[in-house]
Coordinates of C-alpha atoms in Angstrom, one line a residue:
Chain A
M800 CA 11.7 17.7 -13.3
A801 CA 13.8 15.2 -11.5
T802 CA 17.5 15.6 -11.8
N803 CA 19.4 13.4 -13.8
G804 CA 20.1 10.9 -11.3
A805 CA 23.9 11.0 -11.1
P806 CA 25.1 9.9 -8.3
H807 CA 25.6 12.3 -5.7
P808 CA 28.8 12.9 -3.5
T809 CA 29.0 11.3 -0.2
G810 CA 31.0 12.3 2.9
P811 CA 33.1 9.8 4.2
G812 CA 31.1 7.5 6.5
V813 CA 28.0 8.8 5.0
K814 CA 26.1 5.6 3.8
S815 CA 22.6 7.3 3.5
N816 CA 20.6 5.5 1.0
K817 CA 18.7 8.8 0.3
S818 CA 22.2 10.4 -0.6
K819 CA 22.9 7.4 -3.2
F820 CA 19.9 8.1 -5.1
D821 CA 18.7 11.4 -6.2
P822 CA 17.8 13.5 -3.4
N823 CA 14.8 15.6 -5.1
F824 CA 12.8 12.9 -6.7
T825 CA 10.3 12.6 -3.5
E826 CA 10.1 16.3 -3.3
H827 CA 9.5 16.4 -7.1
V828 CA 6.3 13.9 -6.9
V829 CA 5.0 15.6 -3.8
G830 CA 5.1 19.1 -5.4
L831 CA 3.3 17.8 -8.4
M832 CA 0.1 18.2 -6.5
S833 CA -1.6 21.0 -7.5
A834 CA -3.8 24.2 -5.8
E835 CA -6.8 22.1 -6.0
T836 CA -5.9 19.2 -3.8
K837 CA -7.5 19.5 -0.8
P838 CA -5.5 20.3 2.7
R839 CA -6.1 16.9 4.2
H840 CA -5.5 15.1 1.3
R841 CA -2.1 17.0 0.2
E842 CA -0.9 15.8 4.2
I843 CA -1.9 12.6 3.7
L844 CA -0.4 11.6 0.2
T845 CA 2.3 13.9 1.1
S846 CA 2.9 11.5 4.2
L847 CA 2.3 8.4 2.2
I848 CA 4.5 9.4 -0.9
T849 CA 7.2 10.0 1.4
H850 CA 7.1 6.8 3.2
L851 CA 6.4 4.8 0.5
H852 CA 9.5 6.0 -1.4
D853 CA 11.8 5.8 1.9
F854 CA 10.7 2.1 2.1
C855 CA 11.8 1.5 -1.3
R856 CA 14.9 3.4 -0.7
D857 CA 15.1 1.5 2.7
V858 CA 15.2 -2.0 1.6
E859 CA 16.7 -1.1 -1.9
L860 CA 13.8 -2.7 -3.6
T861 CA 14.6 -4.9 -6.9
Q862 CA 12.1 -4.8 -9.7
E863 CA 11.3 -8.3 -9.5
E864 CA 10.1 -7.5 -5.8
W865 CA 8.3 -4.4 -7.1
I866 CA 6.3 -6.5 -9.4
I867 CA 5.5 -9.1 -6.8
G868 CA 3.8 -6.2 -4.8
V869 CA 2.1 -4.7 -7.8
N870 CA 0.8 -8.3 -8.3
Y871 CA -0.2 -8.7 -4.6
V872 CA -2.0 -5.7 -4.8
N873 CA -4.2 -6.7 -7.6
A874 CA -4.6 -10.0 -6.4
I875 CA -6.2 -8.6 -2.8
G876 CA -8.9 -6.7 -4.7
Q877 CA -9.6 -9.7 -7.1
A878 CA -10.2 -11.8 -4.1
Y879 CA -12.9 -9.3 -2.8
Q880 CA -16.5 -10.5 -2.4
K881 CA -19.3 -9.5 -0.1
N882 CA -18.4 -10.9 3.2
R883 CA -15.0 -11.3 2.3
N884 CA -12.7 -7.9 2.2
E885 CA -8.8 -9.2 2.1
A886 CA -7.4 -5.3 2.2
W887 CA -9.1 -5.2 5.5
R888 CA -7.5 -8.5 6.5
V889 CA -4.1 -7.6 5.2
C890 CA -4.2 -4.4 7.1
D891 CA -5.4 -6.6 10.5
I892 CA -2.1 -9.0 9.9
L893 CA -0.1 -6.1 9.8
G894 CA -1.6 -4.6 12.6
V895 CA -3.1 -1.3 10.8
E896 CA -6.6 -1.7 12.0
S897 CA -5.3 -2.3 15.4
L898 CA -3.0 1.4 15.2
V899 CA -5.8 3.0 13.5
D900 CA -8.1 2.1 16.3
E901 CA -5.5 3.2 18.8
I902 CA -5.1 6.7 17.1
N903 CA -8.4 7.5 17.0
H904 CA -9.1 6.5 20.5
T905 CA -6.2 7.7 22.5
V906 CA -7.8 10.7 24.9
V907 CA -4.7 12.9 26.2
T908 CA -6.2 14.9 29.0
D909 CA -4.3 17.6 31.3
V910 CA -6.0 15.9 34.3
E911 CA -4.5 13.4 36.4
H912 CA -7.2 10.6 36.4
P913 CA -7.1 8.0 39.6
S914 CA -7.2 5.3 37.0
Q915 CA -6.8 4.5 33.0
A916 CA -9.9 4.4 30.9
T917 CA -10.5 0.7 29.5
S918 CA -8.7 0.5 26.5
S919 CA -9.9 0.5 22.9
T920 CA -9.6 -2.4 20.7
I921 CA -10.7 -3.5 17.0
L922 CA -14.6 -3.8 16.3
G923 CA -14.0 -6.4 14.1
P924 CA -16.5 -7.3 11.1
F925 CA -19.4 -8.9 13.0
W926 CA -21.0 -6.4 15.2
S927 CA -24.7 -6.0 14.7
P928 CA -26.8 -3.0 14.6
E929 CA -29.6 -4.7 15.4
T930 CA -28.8 -6.9 18.6
P931 CA -32.1 -6.7 20.9
F932 CA -32.1 -5.5 24.7
R933 CA -32.3 -8.2 27.2
E934 CA -33.1 -8.1 31.0
L935 CA -30.2 -8.1 33.2
G936 CA -29.4 -11.6 34.3
A937 CA -30.7 -13.2 31.0
S938 CA -28.7 -15.3 28.9
V939 CA -27.2 -14.9 25.4
V940 CA -27.1 -18.3 24.8
Q941 CA -30.0 -19.1 22.8
D942 CA -28.5 -22.3 21.2
M943 CA -26.1 -24.3 23.3
P944 CA -23.4 -26.3 22.1
K945 CA -22.4 -29.9 23.0
D946 CA -19.0 -28.2 24.2
G947 CA -20.2 -24.8 25.5
Q948 CA -19.3 -23.5 29.0
L949 CA -22.3 -21.6 30.9
T950 CA -20.4 -18.6 32.2
F951 CA -22.1 -16.1 34.7
F952 CA -20.5 -12.7 33.6
H953 CA -20.7 -9.6 35.8
G954 CA -19.3 -6.3 36.7
V955 CA -19.4 -2.3 36.9
I956 CA -19.5 0.3 34.6
R957 CA -17.7 3.0 36.3
D958 CA -16.6 6.7 35.6
V959 CA -12.7 6.9 35.6
D960 CA -12.5 9.8 37.8
T961 CA -15.0 9.2 40.5
G962 CA -15.1 5.4 40.2
K963 CA -18.9 5.4 40.7
G964 CA -20.9 3.3 38.8
I965 CA -22.6 4.7 35.9
P966 CA -26.4 4.1 35.6
G967 CA -28.1 3.4 32.1
A968 CA -24.9 2.6 30.6
V969 CA -25.3 -0.2 27.8
F970 CA -22.8 -2.9 27.7
D971 CA -23.7 -4.4 24.1
M972 CA -21.9 -7.8 23.6
W973 CA -21.3 -10.5 20.7
Q974 CA -19.4 -13.9 20.6
A975 CA -18.5 -16.6 18.5
S976 CA -20.2 -20.2 19.2
T977 CA -17.5 -22.9 20.0
N978 CA -17.6 -23.6 16.2
G979 CA -15.9 -20.3 15.9
K980 CA -18.7 -19.2 13.8
Y981 CA -20.9 -16.0 14.5
D982 CA -25.0 -16.3 14.2
V983 CA -25.2 -15.0 10.7
F984 CA -22.6 -17.3 9.3
D985 CA -24.3 -20.0 10.9
P986 CA -27.9 -20.6 10.1
E987 CA -27.8 -24.2 10.4
N988 CA -26.7 -23.9 14.2
Q989 CA -27.5 -20.6 15.8
T990 CA -30.6 -18.8 15.7
R991 CA -30.9 -15.1 14.9
H992 CA -29.1 -12.8 17.8
N993 CA -27.6 -16.1 19.3
L994 CA -24.9 -14.9 21.8
R995 CA -25.5 -11.4 21.2
G996 CA -27.4 -8.8 23.9
K997 CA -27.7 -5.4 24.9
F998 CA -27.5 -4.8 28.8
K999 CA -28.2 -1.5 30.7
T1000 CA -26.8 -1.4 34.0
D1001 CA -28.7 -0.8 37.1
E1002 CA -28.8 2.2 39.3
N1003 CA -25.4 1.1 40.8
G1004 CA -23.9 1.0 37.2
K1005 CA -24.0 -2.9 37.6
F1006 CA -24.9 -5.6 34.6
W1007 CA -24.6 -9.0 34.7
F1008 CA -25.7 -12.0 32.2
Y1009 CA -25.4 -15.6 31.0
C1010 CA -22.9 -16.2 28.2
L1011 CA -20.1 -19.1 26.9
K1012 CA -16.9 -19.2 27.9
P1013 CA -15.0 -17.9 24.6
T1014 CA -13.0 -20.2 22.1
E1015 CA -10.1 -19.9 20.2
Y1016 CA -10.5 -19.5 16.1
A1017 CA -8.9 -19.0 13.0
I1018 CA -9.3 -16.3 10.4
D1019 CA -10.2 -17.8 6.8
T1020 CA -7.0 -19.3 5.6
S1021 CA -7.4 -19.3 1.7
G1022 CA -6.4 -15.9 -0.3
P1023 CA -3.9 -13.3 -0.2
S1024 CA -3.9 -12.5 3.3
A1025 CA -3.3 -15.9 4.3
D1026 CA -0.5 -15.7 1.9
L1027 CA 1.0 -13.0 4.0
L1028 CA 0.7 -14.9 7.5
K1029 CA 2.6 -17.6 5.5
I1030 CA 5.4 -15.6 4.3
M1031 CA 5.8 -13.9 7.7
G1032 CA 5.6 -17.6 9.6
R1033 CA 2.6 -16.7 11.3
H1034 CA -0.4 -19.0 12.6
P1035 CA -4.2 -17.8 11.6
W1036 CA -5.3 -17.8 15.4
R1037 CA -7.2 -15.4 17.2
P1038 CA -7.6 -15.9 21.0
A1039 CA -10.8 -16.9 22.4
H1040 CA -12.6 -13.2 23.0
I1041 CA -15.9 -11.6 23.9
H1042 CA -16.6 -8.5 22.0
A1043 CA -18.3 -5.6 23.8
M1044 CA -19.4 -1.8 22.5
V1045 CA -20.1 -0.2 26.0
T1046 CA -21.6 3.3 25.8
H1047 CA -23.5 6.2 27.5
P1048 CA -24.5 10.0 26.1
D1049 CA -22.3 11.4 28.8
Y1050 CA -19.2 9.1 27.9
I1051 CA -16.9 8.3 25.9
D1052 CA -17.8 5.0 24.1
V1053 CA -15.3 2.3 24.0
T1054 CA -15.4 -1.1 21.9
V1055 CA -13.7 -3.9 23.7
Q1056 CA -12.2 -7.6 23.0
L1057 CA -12.2 -9.6 26.3
Y1058 CA -9.8 -12.3 26.2
P1059 CA -9.3 -15.5 28.9
N1060 CA -6.0 -14.6 30.6
D1061 CA -4.5 -18.3 29.7
D1062 CA -5.4 -18.0 26.2
P1063 CA -2.4 -19.1 24.0
Y1064 CA -2.7 -16.8 21.5
L1065 CA -2.5 -13.6 23.4
E1066 CA 1.3 -12.8 22.6
T1067 CA 0.7 -13.9 18.7
D1068 CA -3.3 -12.6 17.9
T1069 CA -3.1 -12.6 14.2
V1070 CA -5.0 -9.2 14.5
C1071 CA -2.7 -7.6 17.0
A1072 CA -5.6 -6.4 18.9
V1073 CA -4.8 -7.7 22.6
K1074 CA -4.2 -5.0 25.4
D1075 CA -3.2 -5.8 29.0
D1076 CA -6.2 -4.5 30.7
L1077 CA -8.6 -6.6 28.7
L1078 CA -8.0 -10.0 30.3
L1079 CA -10.5 -12.1 32.1
T1080 CA -10.2 -14.5 34.8
F1081 CA -12.8 -17.2 34.3
K1082 CA -13.5 -19.0 38.0
P1083 CA -14.9 -22.5 38.0
V1084 CA -18.2 -22.6 40.5
E1085 CA -20.7 -25.0 41.7
N1086 CA -24.0 -25.4 42.1
E1087 CA -24.9 -21.9 40.4
K1088 CA -28.5 -21.1 40.4
N1089 CA -28.8 -21.2 36.3
G1090 CA -25.9 -24.2 35.9
A1091 CA -23.0 -21.8 35.0
T1092 CA -19.5 -23.6 35.7
L1093 CA -17.7 -20.7 35.5
D1094 CA -17.7 -17.0 36.8
V1095 CA -16.3 -14.1 35.5
E1096 CA -15.8 -10.5 37.0
Y1097 CA -14.9 -7.1 34.6
D1098 CA -15.6 -3.5 35.5
V1099 CA -15.2 -1.0 32.4
R1100 CA -13.9 2.2 33.0
L1101 CA -15.3 5.3 30.7
L1102 CA -14.3 8.7 30.6
S1103 CA -16.4 11.5 30.4
K1104 CA -17.2 13.0 27.2
K1105 CA -15.9 16.3 28.7
Y1106 CA -12.7 15.2 27.6
K1107 CA -13.5 15.2 24.0
P1108 CA -16.9 16.5 23.2
D1109 CA -16.8 15.6 19.5
S1110 CA -16.6 12.0 20.4
T1111 CA -19.0 9.7 18.4
M1112 CA -19.5 6.6 17.3
L1113 CA -16.8 6.3 14.6
K1114 CA -16.9 2.6 15.0
Q1115 CA -20.4 1.9 14.0
N1116 CA -20.1 4.6 11.4
A1117 CA -17.2 2.7 10.1
N1118 CA -18.6 -0.8 10.1
Q1119 CA -21.5 0.3 8.0
N1120 CA -19.0 0.4 5.0
K1121 CA -17.3 -2.4 5.4
F1122 CA -19.4 -4.7 3.4
D1123 CA -20.6 -2.5 0.6
Chain B
M59 CA 1.3 -8.8 23.4
A60 CA 0.9 -4.5 23.1
T61 CA 1.1 -2.9 26.0
N62 CA -2.3 -1.1 27.4
G63 CA -2.6 1.9 25.1
A64 CA -2.4 4.2 28.1
P65 CA -0.8 7.7 27.1
H66 CA 2.7 8.0 27.7
P67 CA 4.5 10.8 29.4
T68 CA 6.1 13.5 27.3
G69 CA 8.5 16.1 28.3
P70 CA 8.1 19.5 28.0
G71 CA 8.1 20.4 24.1
V72 CA 7.9 16.7 23.2
K73 CA 5.6 16.5 20.1
S74 CA 6.2 13.3 18.6
N75 CA 3.1 11.3 17.6
K76 CA 5.1 8.3 18.6
S77 CA 5.3 9.1 22.5
K78 CA 1.6 9.7 22.3
F79 CA 0.9 6.4 21.0
D80 CA 1.9 3.0 22.3
P81 CA 5.9 3.2 21.5
N82 CA 6.2 -0.8 21.5
F83 CA 3.4 -1.8 19.2
T84 CA 5.1 -1.8 15.7
E85 CA 8.1 -3.8 17.4
H86 CA 5.4 -6.2 18.6
V87 CA 3.8 -6.3 15.3
V88 CA 7.2 -7.1 13.4
G89 CA 8.1 -9.4 16.0
L90 CA 5.5 -11.9 15.3
M91 CA 7.3 -12.9 12.0
S92 CA 8.9 -16.3 13.2
A93 CA 12.1 -18.1 12.6
E94 CA 10.4 -19.6 9.1
T95 CA 10.3 -16.2 7.7
K96 CA 13.1 -15.7 4.7
P97 CA 15.7 -13.1 5.4
R98 CA 14.9 -11.1 2.7
H99 CA 10.9 -11.2 3.3
R100 CA 12.0 -10.2 6.9
E101 CA 13.8 -6.9 6.2
I102 CA 10.9 -6.0 3.5
L103 CA 8.5 -6.5 5.6
T104 CA 9.9 -4.7 8.6
S105 CA 10.7 -1.5 6.6
L106 CA 7.0 -2.4 5.3
I107 CA 5.3 -2.2 8.6
T108 CA 7.4 0.3 10.1
H109 CA 6.6 3.0 7.3
L110 CA 3.0 2.3 6.9
H111 CA 2.2 2.5 11.2
D112 CA 4.6 5.7 11.1
F113 CA 2.4 7.1 8.0
C114 CA -0.8 6.4 10.2
R115 CA 0.9 8.0 13.2
D116 CA 2.1 11.0 11.2
V117 CA -1.2 11.9 9.6
E118 CA -3.3 10.5 12.5
L119 CA -5.2 8.7 10.2
T120 CA -9.2 8.6 11.0
Q121 CA -10.9 5.2 11.0
E122 CA -13.1 7.0 8.0
E123 CA -10.0 7.7 6.0
W124 CA -8.4 4.4 6.4
I125 CA -11.8 2.8 5.4
I126 CA -11.4 4.9 2.2
G127 CA -8.0 3.2 1.7
V128 CA -9.2 -0.4 2.2
N129 CA -11.7 0.3 -0.3
Y130 CA -9.1 2.0 -2.6
V131 CA -7.0 -1.0 -2.3
N132 CA -9.6 -3.6 -3.2
A133 CA -10.9 -1.2 -6.3
I134 CA -7.4 -1.4 -7.7
G135 CA -7.7 -4.9 -7.9
Q136 CA -11.3 -5.2 -9.0
A137 CA -10.4 -3.0 -12.1
Y138 CA -7.6 -5.3 -13.0
Q139 CA -7.9 -6.7 -16.6
K140 CA -5.4 -8.4 -19.2
N141 CA -3.6 -5.3 -20.6
R142 CA -5.1 -3.2 -17.6
N143 CA -3.0 -3.0 -14.8
E144 CA -4.2 -0.4 -12.2
A145 CA -1.9 -1.4 -9.5
W146 CA 1.1 -0.5 -11.9
R147 CA -0.7 2.8 -13.0
V148 CA -1.1 3.9 -9.1
C149 CA 3.0 3.2 -8.5
D150 CA 3.6 5.1 -11.6
I151 CA 1.5 8.1 -10.4
L152 CA 2.8 8.0 -6.8
G153 CA 6.6 7.9 -8.7
V154 CA 7.4 4.3 -7.5
E155 CA 7.9 2.9 -10.6
S156 CA 10.1 5.5 -11.6
L157 CA 12.3 5.6 -7.9
V158 CA 12.5 1.4 -8.3
D159 CA 14.0 2.1 -12.1
E160 CA 16.7 4.4 -10.1
I161 CA 17.0 2.1 -7.1
N162 CA 17.9 -0.8 -9.7
H163 CA 20.2 1.0 -12.3
T164 CA 22.1 3.8 -10.1
V165 CA 25.9 2.2 -10.2
V166 CA 28.4 3.9 -8.1
T167 CA 31.9 3.1 -9.0
D168 CA 34.7 4.6 -7.0
V169 CA 36.4 5.5 -10.4
E170 CA 36.4 9.0 -11.7
H171 CA 34.2 8.9 -15.2
P172 CA 35.1 11.7 -17.8
S173 CA 31.4 11.9 -18.4
Q174 CA 28.2 10.4 -16.8
A175 CA 26.5 7.3 -18.3
T176 CA 23.0 7.9 -19.6
S177 CA 20.0 7.9 -17.5
S178 CA 17.9 4.9 -17.0
T179 CA 14.0 5.4 -16.9
I180 CA 11.1 3.3 -17.0
L181 CA 10.5 0.4 -19.6
G182 CA 6.6 1.4 -19.9
P183 CA 4.1 -1.5 -20.8
F184 CA 4.5 -1.1 -24.9
W185 CA 8.3 -2.7 -25.4
S186 CA 8.1 -5.7 -28.0
P187 CA 10.5 -8.8 -27.5
E188 CA 9.8 -9.2 -31.5
T189 CA 10.8 -5.9 -32.8
P190 CA 12.7 -6.6 -36.1
F191 CA 16.3 -5.3 -36.6
R192 CA 16.4 -2.8 -39.6
E193 CA 19.1 -1.5 -41.9
L194 CA 21.1 1.5 -40.3
G195 CA 19.3 4.6 -42.2
A196 CA 16.1 2.6 -42.4
S197 CA 12.6 4.3 -41.3
V198 CA 10.4 2.6 -38.9
V199 CA 7.5 4.6 -40.2
Q200 CA 5.8 1.9 -42.0
D201 CA 2.2 3.8 -41.7
M202 CA 2.6 7.3 -42.2
P203 CA -0.1 9.7 -39.9
K204 CA -1.2 12.9 -41.9
D205 CA -0.2 14.9 -39.1
G206 CA 3.4 13.2 -38.7
Q207 CA 6.7 15.0 -39.2
L208 CA 9.2 12.6 -40.3
T209 CA 12.5 13.0 -38.2
F210 CA 15.9 11.8 -38.9
F211 CA 17.5 10.6 -35.6
H212 CA 21.1 10.1 -35.5
G213 CA 23.9 9.6 -33.1
V214 CA 26.8 7.8 -31.5
I215 CA 26.7 5.1 -28.7
R216 CA 29.6 5.9 -27.0
D217 CA 31.8 4.2 -23.7
V218 CA 31.6 6.8 -20.8
D219 CA 35.6 6.1 -20.0
T220 CA 37.2 6.5 -23.0
G221 CA 34.4 8.5 -24.9
K222 CA 35.0 6.1 -28.2
G223 CA 32.1 4.7 -30.1
I224 CA 30.9 1.1 -29.4
P225 CA 30.5 -1.1 -32.5
G226 CA 27.8 -3.8 -32.6
A227 CA 25.6 -2.1 -30.1
V228 CA 21.8 -2.0 -30.4
F229 CA 19.6 1.1 -30.1
D230 CA 15.9 -0.7 -29.7
M231 CA 13.4 2.1 -30.1
W232 CA 9.8 2.0 -30.1
Q233 CA 7.6 4.9 -30.3
A234 CA 3.1 5.7 -30.6
S235 CA 2.0 7.2 -33.3
T236 CA 0.5 10.8 -33.4
N237 CA -2.9 9.5 -32.1
G238 CA -1.2 8.2 -28.9
K239 CA -1.6 4.4 -29.8
Y240 CA 1.5 1.8 -30.1
D241 CA 0.6 -0.9 -33.0
V242 CA -0.6 -3.6 -31.1
F243 CA -3.1 -1.4 -29.7
D244 CA -4.2 0.3 -33.2
P245 CA -4.6 -2.1 -36.0
E246 CA -6.9 0.2 -37.9
N247 CA -4.4 2.6 -38.5
Q248 CA -1.1 0.5 -38.2
T249 CA 0.5 -2.6 -39.4
R250 CA 2.7 -4.7 -37.1
H251 CA 6.2 -3.5 -36.0
N252 CA 4.9 0.0 -37.3
L253 CA 7.2 2.6 -35.4
R254 CA 9.7 0.0 -33.8
G255 CA 12.8 -1.0 -35.2
K256 CA 16.3 -2.5 -33.6
F257 CA 19.6 -0.7 -35.2
K258 CA 22.9 -2.0 -34.6
T259 CA 25.9 0.7 -34.7
D260 CA 28.3 0.5 -37.4
E261 CA 32.5 0.2 -37.1
N262 CA 32.4 3.6 -35.1
G263 CA 29.2 3.4 -32.7
K264 CA 27.1 5.3 -35.3
F265 CA 23.5 4.6 -35.8
W266 CA 20.9 6.5 -38.0
F267 CA 17.2 5.7 -39.3
Y268 CA 14.2 7.9 -39.8
C269 CA 11.0 8.2 -37.1
L270 CA 8.3 10.5 -36.3
K271 CA 8.5 13.4 -33.9
P272 CA 7.1 12.0 -30.9
T273 CA 3.7 13.5 -29.5
E274 CA 2.1 13.8 -26.2
Y275 CA -1.0 11.4 -24.9
A276 CA -2.8 11.2 -22.4
I277 CA -2.9 8.0 -19.8
D278 CA -6.2 5.9 -19.4
T279 CA -8.8 8.5 -17.3
S280 CA -11.2 5.9 -15.9
G281 CA -10.7 4.0 -13.0
P282 CA -9.1 4.0 -9.5
S283 CA -5.5 5.7 -10.6
A284 CA -7.7 8.5 -12.8
D285 CA -9.2 9.1 -9.2
L286 CA -6.1 9.6 -7.5
L287 CA -5.0 12.0 -10.2
K288 CA -7.9 14.0 -9.9
I289 CA -7.2 14.2 -5.7
M290 CA -3.8 15.0 -6.4
G291 CA -5.2 18.1 -8.8
R292 CA -2.9 16.2 -12.0
H293 CA -3.4 16.0 -15.4
P294 CA -3.2 12.7 -17.2
W295 CA -0.3 14.0 -19.7
R296 CA 2.8 12.4 -20.7
P297 CA 5.2 14.4 -22.2
A298 CA 6.3 13.1 -26.1
H299 CA 8.9 10.5 -26.0
I300 CA 10.6 8.1 -28.0
H301 CA 11.6 4.8 -26.2
A302 CA 14.8 3.2 -26.7
M303 CA 16.3 0.0 -25.1
V304 CA 20.4 0.1 -25.6
T305 CA 22.4 -3.1 -25.3
H306 CA 25.7 -4.5 -25.9
P307 CA 27.4 -7.5 -24.0
D308 CA 30.0 -5.7 -22.8
Y309 CA 28.1 -2.6 -21.6
I310 CA 25.6 -2.4 -18.6
D311 CA 22.3 -1.8 -20.5
V312 CA 20.0 1.2 -20.5
T313 CA 16.7 1.9 -21.5
V314 CA 15.6 5.4 -21.9
Q315 CA 12.5 7.5 -23.1
L316 CA 13.7 10.6 -24.7
Y317 CA 11.6 13.5 -24.8
P318 CA 11.8 17.1 -26.7
N319 CA 13.2 19.8 -24.7
D320 CA 10.1 22.2 -25.4
D321 CA 7.6 19.8 -24.4
P322 CA 4.9 21.4 -22.1
Y323 CA 4.8 18.4 -19.9
L324 CA 8.3 17.9 -18.9
E325 CA 7.9 19.1 -15.5
T326 CA 5.0 17.5 -14.7
D327 CA 5.0 13.8 -16.5
T328 CA 2.2 11.7 -14.9
V329 CA 4.8 8.8 -14.5
C330 CA 7.6 11.0 -13.0
A331 CA 9.8 9.8 -15.5
V332 CA 11.8 12.7 -17.0
K333 CA 15.4 13.3 -16.5
D334 CA 17.5 16.3 -17.5
D335 CA 19.9 14.2 -20.1
L336 CA 17.2 12.7 -21.8
L337 CA 16.0 15.9 -23.9
L338 CA 16.4 16.2 -27.4
T339 CA 16.8 19.1 -29.8
F340 CA 14.5 18.9 -33.2
K341 CA 15.9 21.2 -35.6
P342 CA 14.0 22.2 -38.8
V343 CA 15.7 21.0 -42.3
E344 CA 14.9 21.6 -45.8
N345 CA 15.6 19.3 -48.9
E346 CA 16.4 16.4 -46.7
K347 CA 17.1 13.5 -48.9
N348 CA 14.3 11.5 -47.6
G349 CA 12.2 14.1 -47.2
A350 CA 12.9 14.3 -43.3
T351 CA 11.7 17.9 -41.9
L352 CA 13.5 17.5 -38.5
D353 CA 17.0 16.2 -37.6
V354 CA 18.0 15.0 -34.1
E355 CA 21.0 13.8 -32.7
Y356 CA 21.6 11.9 -29.6
D357 CA 24.4 10.2 -28.3
V358 CA 24.2 7.4 -25.5
R359 CA 26.8 6.8 -22.9
L360 CA 27.3 3.2 -21.5
L361 CA 29.4 2.0 -18.7
S362 CA 31.4 -1.4 -18.7
K363 CA 30.2 -4.3 -17.3
K364 CA 33.4 -4.3 -15.3
Y365 CA 31.7 -2.0 -13.1
K366 CA 28.7 -4.3 -12.1
P367 CA 29.4 -7.7 -13.8
D368 CA 26.1 -9.2 -12.7
S369 CA 24.1 -6.8 -14.7
T370 CA 21.3 -8.4 -16.6
M371 CA 18.7 -7.3 -18.4
L372 CA 15.8 -6.9 -15.7
K373 CA 13.6 -5.1 -17.5
Q374 CA 13.0 -7.1 -20.0
N375 CA 12.2 -10.0 -17.6
A376 CA 10.1 -7.6 -15.5
N377 CA 8.0 -6.6 -18.4
Q378 CA 7.0 -10.4 -19.3
N379 CA 4.9 -10.1 -15.9
K380 CA 3.1 -7.3 -16.5
F381 CA 0.3 -8.7 -18.4
D382 CA 0.0 -11.9 -16.6

């Protein structure tokens, strides 16, 4: 039972909010969990309850503010539709998806590597398990928009430790068209698999293909997630990006979003998913044999699975649940 | 922009999760708030984002677990109906309503009081702004259930500092019937205002009336809030209680729930709202003039509004929003 809420004595200069309120209350709530509670549930809920209570005490949340929060959580779920997951979006705006991605893809090894593995960033909702393999040198641009800029994209998928190219690795890429839409959400302008392709590296670990220079787009600006952006004084724009999931059976897979290094939204990405090693330099070219006006080179560095033998394709599994 | 997620060096014995992950990420997300953000919004969101990120790092939340959380938040709102507020219930189970109540009703004064003011606890969803005044000595039991135990309830509403009774104070009480239901949710068995009444203290601060001995009831056991109880290995029972809101224009109001001191659920109340000074002793009596078989005496101690001149009826305002 909680103690009676009487103010507790504080020493001179002691300003802790905890000491002002019942110091046993959080422990009491955590202690309500019984022997039936699974260890991992207990660990997560203990931390969640503790942080939630500390948050309320830290800001001395008023009842009106708490009710706004209650109504907001209800509104998130009420706005839920197939292909509209507001809880997911709110997490993105608060940086939670990006942080969870980092937590699950930080590999700490005891070994000094000559270079760093390519950083992971969030998958986003638009990856497709059905993207076709294409020949090296093919174009993913099935439907060229009027304002599209054809780009020759090439690079090497390398082993972090040896620096050598990895043959047979897969660079599975997808991007939005210049109207900010992905193929499946834009049937009037795009055929299926437009701006998507899987490419397998050659015997030297090289891959090359044609795509569009990516362009910025705004996330949906209706609903509770947009209200949060507004309260925070934030814009709804994502920097332009090309997605890629890079895999090989012997290496820890990495999912990236690659951004033009001169994009105006790099610092203020709505979903907080930009990392310094994921930037691309687009160089103008002339008389390219297939008409590309831009050239970009990007190498991916993968870490051997020996450092994390239980590494699995978590993101793909995760994505399956997104639109349940 | 966030830094590239490379592992940061940790000294010997340093095990902080923060040091394992990008130490600048939380600051980056907080920093996205712009000059348009109102100061209180900034304060609340800074604390919320920091605690949310620390929670994810502390438990090293996996992507599957995060998606379970996303789906859970969506499910809470999807279960919302008029008179069914799952976000509110989840807060109750996690102790948040009770904590917010304490935060908003802890009055810290520089003065030594000879006694403590009566503790505040949560209002709950069943208070009515339309409860009628009744004469001192009247019964709130309009519809006596077969298994009801008529109780004579009496006490004094006192000033914390002087110990003297406060004339003209209002003891506004409500309780469930023995089937666990309040009048408005039980039209087949209860007439309007059954088990509700407002009583004004006499010139000595005394009040007295007849009610039922309260009985335990379980909260709704369907929906996401019940899933949370199950995961925590907790029962859905609330200890038996009588609600009261005690008010006087010159005093800080207090809302209480009063519990039989031998109730089996005092230690494990589902909504974490029991405090040690809110316990009642029910004494058997014989040949009581109106047929009561139990007698209970409870004094309420109110603190003068001089200690908190801006004290307002926050809870009543709060309640108005509950079933919007």
